[in-house]
XYZ file of C-alpha atoms in Angstrom:
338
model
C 3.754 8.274 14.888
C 0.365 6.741 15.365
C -0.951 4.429 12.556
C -3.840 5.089 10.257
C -6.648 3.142 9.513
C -5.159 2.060 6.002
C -1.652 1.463 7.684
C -2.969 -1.042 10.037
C -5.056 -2.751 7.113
C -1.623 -3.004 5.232
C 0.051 -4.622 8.406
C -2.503 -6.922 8.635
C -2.953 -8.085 4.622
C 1.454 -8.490 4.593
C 2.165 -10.296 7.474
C -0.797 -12.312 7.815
C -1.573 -12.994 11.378
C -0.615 -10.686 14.408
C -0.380 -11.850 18.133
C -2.737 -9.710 21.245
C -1.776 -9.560 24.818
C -3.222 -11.585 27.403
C -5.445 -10.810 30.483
C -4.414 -8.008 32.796
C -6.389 -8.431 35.656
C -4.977 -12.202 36.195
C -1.563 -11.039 35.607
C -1.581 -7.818 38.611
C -3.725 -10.778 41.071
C -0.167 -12.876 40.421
C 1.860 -9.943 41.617
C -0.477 -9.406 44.906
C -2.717 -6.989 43.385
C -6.076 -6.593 45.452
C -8.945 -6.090 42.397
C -11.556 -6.145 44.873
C -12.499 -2.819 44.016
C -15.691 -1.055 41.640
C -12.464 0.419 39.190
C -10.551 -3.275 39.595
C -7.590 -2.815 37.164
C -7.824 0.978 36.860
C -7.559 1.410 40.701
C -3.590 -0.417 40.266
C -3.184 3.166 37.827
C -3.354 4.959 41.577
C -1.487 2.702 43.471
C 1.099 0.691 41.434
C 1.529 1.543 37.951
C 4.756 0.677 37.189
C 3.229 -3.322 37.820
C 1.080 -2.192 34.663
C 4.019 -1.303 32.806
C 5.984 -4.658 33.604
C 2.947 -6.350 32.717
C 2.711 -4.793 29.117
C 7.203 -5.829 28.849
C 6.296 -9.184 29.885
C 3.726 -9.826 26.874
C 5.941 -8.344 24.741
C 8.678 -10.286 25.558
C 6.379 -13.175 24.642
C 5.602 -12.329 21.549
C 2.835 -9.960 21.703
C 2.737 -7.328 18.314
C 0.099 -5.637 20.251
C -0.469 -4.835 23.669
C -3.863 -3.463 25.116
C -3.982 -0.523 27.542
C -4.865 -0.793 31.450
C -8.110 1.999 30.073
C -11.229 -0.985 30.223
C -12.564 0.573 33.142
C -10.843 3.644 33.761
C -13.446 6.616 33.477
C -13.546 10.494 34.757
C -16.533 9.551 36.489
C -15.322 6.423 38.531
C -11.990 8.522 39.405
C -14.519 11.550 40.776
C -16.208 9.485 42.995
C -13.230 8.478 44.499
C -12.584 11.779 45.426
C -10.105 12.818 42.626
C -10.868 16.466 40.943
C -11.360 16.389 37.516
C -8.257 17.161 36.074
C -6.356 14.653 38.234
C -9.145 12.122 36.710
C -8.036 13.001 33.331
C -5.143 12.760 33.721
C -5.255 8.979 35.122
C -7.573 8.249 32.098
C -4.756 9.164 29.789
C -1.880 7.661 32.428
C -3.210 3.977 31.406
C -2.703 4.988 27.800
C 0.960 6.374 28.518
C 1.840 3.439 30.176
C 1.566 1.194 27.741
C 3.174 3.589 25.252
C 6.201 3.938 27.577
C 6.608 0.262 28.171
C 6.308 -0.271 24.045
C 8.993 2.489 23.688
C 11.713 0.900 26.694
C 11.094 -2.998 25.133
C 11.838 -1.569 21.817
C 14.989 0.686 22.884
C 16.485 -2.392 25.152
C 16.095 -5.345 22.517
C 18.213 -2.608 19.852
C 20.670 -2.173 23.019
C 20.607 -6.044 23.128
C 19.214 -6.155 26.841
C 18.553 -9.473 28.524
C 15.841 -8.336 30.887
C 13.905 -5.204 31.424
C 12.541 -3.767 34.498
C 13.033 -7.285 35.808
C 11.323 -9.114 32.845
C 13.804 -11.840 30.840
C 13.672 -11.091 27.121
C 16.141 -13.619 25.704
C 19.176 -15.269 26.083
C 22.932 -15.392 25.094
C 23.972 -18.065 23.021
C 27.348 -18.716 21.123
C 25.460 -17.071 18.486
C 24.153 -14.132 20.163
C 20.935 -13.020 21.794
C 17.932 -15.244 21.131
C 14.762 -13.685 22.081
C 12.236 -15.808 23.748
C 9.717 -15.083 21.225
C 10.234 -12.631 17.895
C 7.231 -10.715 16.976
C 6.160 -9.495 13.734
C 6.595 -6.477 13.956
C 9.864 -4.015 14.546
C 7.635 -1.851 16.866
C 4.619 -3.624 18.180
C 1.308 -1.373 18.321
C -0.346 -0.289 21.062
C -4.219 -0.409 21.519
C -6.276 1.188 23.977
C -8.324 -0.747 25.958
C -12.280 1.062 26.245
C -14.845 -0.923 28.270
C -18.612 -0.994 27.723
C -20.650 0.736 29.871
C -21.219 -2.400 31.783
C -17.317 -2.306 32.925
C -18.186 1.480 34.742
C -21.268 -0.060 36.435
C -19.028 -2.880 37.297
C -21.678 -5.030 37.912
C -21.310 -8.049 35.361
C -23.648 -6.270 32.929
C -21.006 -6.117 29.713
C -21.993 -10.517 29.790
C -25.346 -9.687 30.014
C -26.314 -6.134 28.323
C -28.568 -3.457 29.587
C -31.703 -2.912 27.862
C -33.344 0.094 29.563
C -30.239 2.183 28.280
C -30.502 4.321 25.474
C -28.334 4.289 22.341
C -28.028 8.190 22.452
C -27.007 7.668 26.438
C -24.392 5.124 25.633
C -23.053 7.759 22.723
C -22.999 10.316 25.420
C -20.905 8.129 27.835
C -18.392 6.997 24.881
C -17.499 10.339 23.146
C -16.065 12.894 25.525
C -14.028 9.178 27.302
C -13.193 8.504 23.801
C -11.874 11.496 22.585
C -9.005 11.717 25.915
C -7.888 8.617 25.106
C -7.481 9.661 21.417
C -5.599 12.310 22.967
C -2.523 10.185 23.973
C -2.453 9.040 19.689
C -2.370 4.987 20.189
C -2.248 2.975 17.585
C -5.691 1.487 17.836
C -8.807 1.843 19.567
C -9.809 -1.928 20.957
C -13.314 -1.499 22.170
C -14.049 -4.678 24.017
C -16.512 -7.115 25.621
C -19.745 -5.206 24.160
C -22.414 -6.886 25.039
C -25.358 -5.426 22.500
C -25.841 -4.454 19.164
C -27.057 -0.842 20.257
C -23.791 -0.278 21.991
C -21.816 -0.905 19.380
C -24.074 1.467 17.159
C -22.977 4.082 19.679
C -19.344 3.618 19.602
C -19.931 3.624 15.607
C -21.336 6.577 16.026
C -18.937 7.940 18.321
C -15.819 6.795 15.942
C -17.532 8.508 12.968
C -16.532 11.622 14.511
C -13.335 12.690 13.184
C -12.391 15.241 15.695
C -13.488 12.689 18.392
C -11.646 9.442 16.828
C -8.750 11.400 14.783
C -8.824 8.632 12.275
C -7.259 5.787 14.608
C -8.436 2.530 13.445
C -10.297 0.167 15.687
C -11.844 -2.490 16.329
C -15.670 -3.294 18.542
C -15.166 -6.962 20.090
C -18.228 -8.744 21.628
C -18.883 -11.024 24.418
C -20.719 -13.785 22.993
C -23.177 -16.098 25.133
C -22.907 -19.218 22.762
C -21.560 -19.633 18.923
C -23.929 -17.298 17.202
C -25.519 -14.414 19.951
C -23.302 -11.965 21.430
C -24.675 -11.279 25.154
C -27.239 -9.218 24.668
C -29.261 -11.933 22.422
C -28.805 -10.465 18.951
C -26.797 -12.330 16.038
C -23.096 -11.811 15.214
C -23.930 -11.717 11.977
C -26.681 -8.647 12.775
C -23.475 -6.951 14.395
C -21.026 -7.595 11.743
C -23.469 -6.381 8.626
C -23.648 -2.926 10.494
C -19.785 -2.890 11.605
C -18.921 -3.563 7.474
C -20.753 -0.247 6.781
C -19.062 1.654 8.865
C -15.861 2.754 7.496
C -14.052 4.358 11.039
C -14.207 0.854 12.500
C -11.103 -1.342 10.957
C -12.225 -4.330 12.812
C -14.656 -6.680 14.486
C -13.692 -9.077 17.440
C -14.776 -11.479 19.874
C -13.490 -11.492 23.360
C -14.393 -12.997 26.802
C -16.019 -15.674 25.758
C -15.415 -19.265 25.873
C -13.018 -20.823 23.426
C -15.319 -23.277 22.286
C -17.880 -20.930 20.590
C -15.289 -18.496 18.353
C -14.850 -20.890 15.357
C -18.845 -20.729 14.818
C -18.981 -17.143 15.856
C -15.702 -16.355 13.193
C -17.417 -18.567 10.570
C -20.528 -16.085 11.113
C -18.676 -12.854 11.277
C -16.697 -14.031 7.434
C -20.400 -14.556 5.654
C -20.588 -10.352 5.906
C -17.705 -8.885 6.094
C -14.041 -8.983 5.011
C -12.963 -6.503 7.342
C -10.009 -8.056 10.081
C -11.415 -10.166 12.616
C -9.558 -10.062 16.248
C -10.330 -12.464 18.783
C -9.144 -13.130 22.495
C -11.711 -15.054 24.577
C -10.927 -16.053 27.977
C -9.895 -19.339 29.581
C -12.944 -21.023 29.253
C -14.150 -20.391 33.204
C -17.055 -19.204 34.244
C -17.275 -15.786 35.714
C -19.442 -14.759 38.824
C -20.074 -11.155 39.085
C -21.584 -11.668 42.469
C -18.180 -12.890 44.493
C -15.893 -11.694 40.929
C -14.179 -14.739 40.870
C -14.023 -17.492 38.104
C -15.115 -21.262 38.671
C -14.856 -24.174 36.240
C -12.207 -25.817 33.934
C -9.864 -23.827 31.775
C -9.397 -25.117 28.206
C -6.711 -26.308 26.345
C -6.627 -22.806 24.653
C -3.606 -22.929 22.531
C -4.631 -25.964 20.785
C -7.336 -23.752 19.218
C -5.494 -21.484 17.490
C -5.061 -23.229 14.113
C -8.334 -23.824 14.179
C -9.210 -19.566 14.741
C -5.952 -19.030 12.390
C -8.084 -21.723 9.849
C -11.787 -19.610 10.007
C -10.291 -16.797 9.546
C -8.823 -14.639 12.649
C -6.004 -12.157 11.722
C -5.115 -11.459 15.433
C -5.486 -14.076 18.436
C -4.509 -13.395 21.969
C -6.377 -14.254 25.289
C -8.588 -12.378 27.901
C -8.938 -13.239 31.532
C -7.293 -15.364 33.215
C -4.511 -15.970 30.426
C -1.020 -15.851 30.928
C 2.292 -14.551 29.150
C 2.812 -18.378 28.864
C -0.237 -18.975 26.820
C 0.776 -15.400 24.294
C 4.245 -17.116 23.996
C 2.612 -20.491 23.078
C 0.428 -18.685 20.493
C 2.922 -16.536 18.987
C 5.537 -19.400 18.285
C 2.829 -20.931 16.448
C 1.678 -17.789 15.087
C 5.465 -16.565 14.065
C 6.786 -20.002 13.481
């Protein structure tokens, strides 16, 4: 049973603080994934999905009450020109929300059996007093959100850090609805739309969530990629994105994700002066990203040490982007679920 908008504000308000996933893409490169590719984590859905799945046990195991979908850049149109027909397309658009689902389900089923590992994963311990899991979560079933790129992530061209002004609203509507609706489809929990880069975006994904038959009432959240501590990519304000996101009653949430660490107290502080709504953030390790050769340069940041500080501004749910680890989720949720 999926949960409803008011459900997941409940969660939220009674526990106090829930723990995201980490980075994907990082996690398949450490298992000898080749992302080289235009669909990067969406082309593993061809090749190797049960990697995905361990992936999504392995963040649970840390801690994670929600894990994100393998979706961010998986489209009908990027499966097409690969050479898939469209219902095969479909049906790998849906497979990265399945996938997550299933690996949800078999964490849940083997910590009840009291299971040590999964699927090669280590979940806890025995100890004279039983099982100790590495890291308890807050929730009996963690939730699963669907990951949905920008439009940037199907050009795959760096765009979703930079934003794309010659684009329409109405043509970024177009491109969200009928991608939005199959995920919708597979009844997550949550719809995480993430690393928008512009203000008009989001105002198509708003418009695309007030849709009932498109959305079917799943709460979610738009997250931005921020260029410094008060402009999301694109140039405009937080605090311009957050006043329209408070209006709009089919979006639960605003975040910030994939940017650096440094800039999401400032950008938190911004997002509180509008809105009350829950704020989600997972920025990345504080590298540098070059679209050019898709690799990352520069020095990660102590990202853990942050949290209190997020926690302090007022973040109900922390995790990381790229480049951060199950490690760094487990670190956060024992502070998190302490």
């Amino acid at each position: 049973m999926m949960v409803k908008r008011c459900a997941f504000l409940d969660i939220i308000k009674e526990k106090g603080a829930l723990v995201l996933d980490g980075g994907l893409g990082s996690e398949l490169e450490r298992y000898g994934c080749n992302l080289q590719h235009k669909l990067w984590s969406a082309k593993i859905l061809m090749d190797q999905p049960d990697i995905i799945k361990k992936i999504h046990i392995s963040y649970l195991a840390a801690g994670a009450d929600i894990i994100q979908s393998s979706g961010y850049q998986a489209t009908v149109a990027g499966f097409k020109g690969l050479g898939f027909g469209t219902e095969e397309a479909i049906e790998l658009v849906k497979l990265s929300v399945r996938l997550a689902v299933q690996a949800r389900n078999e964490f849940v089923e083997a910590k009840a059996s009291g299971a040590l590992t999964l699927r090669g994963i280590t979940l806890g311990e025995e100890t004279p007093n039983g099982i100790r899991y590495f890291s308890e979560g807050a929730l009996p079933k963690p939730l699963v959100a669907v990951s949905v790129g920008p439009y940037g992530a199907f050009l795959a061209d760096g765009s979703e850090y930079r934003g794309y002004p010659g684009v329409q609203t109405e043509y970024l509507e177009v491109f969200h609805i009928p991608r939005l609706a199959l995920f919708c489809e597979e009844n997550p929990d949550i719809l995480s739309f993430e690393t928008i880069p512009s203000y008009d975006e989001a105002i198509a994904i708003a418009r695309a969530m007030s849709d009932p038959y498109t959305s079917r009432g799943i709460p979610g959240w738009i997250a931005f990629s921020c260029k410094d501590e008060h402009h999301v990519s694109s140039g405009e304000t937080i605090i311009k994105c957050a006043e329209m996101i408070d209006k709009v009653r089919p979006i639960t949430g605003i975040g910030i994700n994939c940017t650096k660490p440094e800039y999401v107290e400032s950008l938190i502080k911004d997002i509180r002066t509008v809105t009350d709504k829950p704020i989600a953030v997972y920025p990345n390790l504080g590298e540098s990203y070059d679209s050019e050769t898709k690799t990352w340069y520069g020095d990660p940041a102590s990202f853990v040490d942050y949290v209190d500080v997020w926690r302090h501004a007022g973040a109900d749910i922390i995790g990381g982007c790229c480049r951060t680890t199950p490690e760094i989720i487990r670190d956060i949720a024992r502070k998190i679920h302490k």
